[in-house]
mmCIF file of C-alpha atoms in Angstrom:
data_model
loop_
_atom_site.group_PDB
_atom_site.id
_atom_site.type_symbol
_atom_site.label_atom_id
_atom_site.label_comp_id
_atom_site.label_asym_id
_atom_site.label_seq_id
_atom_site.Cartn_x
_atom_site.Cartn_y
_atom_site.Cartn_z
ATOM 1 C CA MET A 248 -29.870 -75.798 0.566
ATOM 2 C CA MET A 249 -30.951 -72.224 0.809
ATOM 3 C CA ASP A 250 -28.643 -69.443 -0.329
ATOM 4 C CA LEU A 251 -28.491 -65.717 -0.262
ATOM 5 C CA ASN A 252 -30.609 -65.458 -3.332
ATOM 6 C CA ASP A 253 -33.231 -67.607 -1.855
ATOM 7 C CA ALA A 254 -33.223 -65.392 1.288
ATOM 8 C CA MET A 255 -33.577 -62.265 -0.821
ATOM 9 C CA GLN A 256 -36.512 -63.775 -2.667
ATOM 10 C CA PHE A 257 -38.210 -64.533 0.652
ATOM 11 C CA VAL A 258 -37.729 -60.966 1.813
ATOM 12 C CA TYR A 259 -39.028 -59.662 -1.377
ATOM 13 C CA LYS A 260 -42.136 -61.835 -1.043
ATOM 14 C CA VAL A 261 -42.784 -60.488 2.435
ATOM 15 C CA LYS A 262 -42.205 -56.893 1.229
ATOM 16 C CA SER A 263 -44.572 -57.284 -1.780
ATOM 17 C CA ARG A 264 -47.222 -58.898 0.440
ATOM 18 C CA PHE A 265 -47.267 -56.128 3.006
ATOM 19 C CA GLN A 266 -45.659 -52.974 1.747
ATOM 20 C CA LEU A 267 -48.577 -51.613 -0.249
ATOM 21 C CA THR A 268 -51.235 -52.636 2.152
ATOM 22 C CA ARG A 269 -52.718 -51.156 5.321
ATOM 23 C CA ASP A 270 -50.431 -53.617 7.095
ATOM 24 C CA ARG A 271 -47.219 -52.157 5.716
ATOM 25 C CA HIS A 272 -45.909 -51.575 9.213
ATOM 26 C CA PHE A 273 -45.531 -55.416 9.414
ATOM 27 C CA TYR A 274 -42.755 -55.304 6.789
ATOM 28 C CA ALA A 275 -40.805 -52.710 8.759
ATOM 29 C CA ARG A 276 -41.214 -54.807 11.860
ATOM 30 C CA PHE A 277 -40.148 -57.894 9.922
ATOM 31 C CA LEU A 278 -36.915 -56.154 8.843
ATOM 32 C CA ASP A 279 -36.255 -54.855 12.372
ATOM 33 C CA ILE A 280 -36.462 -58.385 13.803
ATOM 34 C CA PHE A 281 -33.914 -59.709 11.318
ATOM 35 C CA ILE A 282 -31.563 -56.792 11.849
ATOM 36 C CA LYS A 283 -31.644 -57.468 15.572
ATOM 37 C CA TYR A 284 -30.915 -61.132 14.897
ATOM 38 C CA ARG A 285 -27.905 -60.263 12.621
ATOM 39 C CA ASN A 286 -26.634 -57.949 15.383
ATOM 40 C CA GLY A 287 -26.898 -60.716 17.950
ATOM 41 C CA GLU A 288 -29.803 -59.089 19.899
ATOM 42 C CA ASN A 289 -32.261 -61.857 19.125
ATOM 43 C CA THR A 290 -31.942 -65.640 19.025
ATOM 44 C CA ALA A 291 -33.308 -67.703 16.107
ATOM 45 C CA ALA A 292 -36.104 -68.808 18.394
ATOM 46 C CA ASP A 293 -36.946 -65.043 19.099
ATOM 47 C CA VAL A 294 -37.066 -64.448 15.346
ATOM 48 C CA TYR A 295 -39.284 -67.441 14.670
ATOM 49 C CA ARG A 296 -41.711 -66.493 17.447
ATOM 50 C CA GLU A 297 -41.993 -62.846 16.430
ATOM 51 C CA VAL A 298 -42.109 -63.316 12.762
ATOM 52 C CA THR A 299 -44.714 -66.093 12.826
ATOM 53 C CA LEU A 300 -46.916 -63.579 14.768
ATOM 54 C CA ILE A 301 -46.450 -61.057 11.985
ATOM 55 C CA LEU A 302 -47.035 -63.592 9.236
ATOM 56 C CA GLU A 303 -50.109 -65.146 10.902
ATOM 57 C CA GLY A 304 -52.593 -66.235 8.273
ATOM 58 C CA HIS A 305 -49.781 -66.378 5.614
ATOM 59 C CA ASP A 306 -48.847 -70.012 5.964
ATOM 60 C CA ASP A 307 -46.907 -70.128 2.713
ATOM 61 C CA LEU A 308 -44.518 -67.512 4.152
ATOM 62 C CA ILE A 309 -44.207 -69.228 7.447
ATOM 63 C CA ASP A 310 -43.326 -72.404 5.710
ATOM 64 C CA GLU A 311 -40.559 -70.576 3.860
ATOM 65 C CA LEU A 312 -39.348 -69.010 7.078
ATOM 66 C CA ARG A 313 -38.701 -72.472 8.435
ATOM 67 C CA MET A 314 -36.228 -73.178 5.678
ATOM 68 C CA PHE A 315 -34.033 -70.314 6.893
ATOM 69 C CA LEU A 316 -33.956 -70.745 10.582
ATOM 70 C CA PRO A 317 -32.257 -73.592 12.523
ATOM 71 C CA TYR A 318 -34.562 -76.446 13.361
ATOM 72 C CA THR A 319 -34.345 -75.625 17.071
ATOM 73 C CA ALA A 320 -35.873 -72.241 16.394
ATOM 74 C CA ASN A 321 -39.017 -73.938 15.020
ATOM 75 C CA VAL A 322 -39.548 -75.725 18.256
ATOM 76 C CA VAL A 323 -40.710 -72.855 20.401
#
């Protein structure tokens, strides 16, 4: 079962993958999506759809994302 520490490690992986690259705006967008989810502005399905677009080509991160979202979010 995933816990807060696992979630923080995932966020750190995304940050380290994008923050120091020309694609650093992806990390800011990634955080914005999760903030909106936490505030009830997005559903889990919205998060999955938007984040998988950002993480396209980074299959390892998409696989980890699936561990954090409800199963129904993965069936978009």
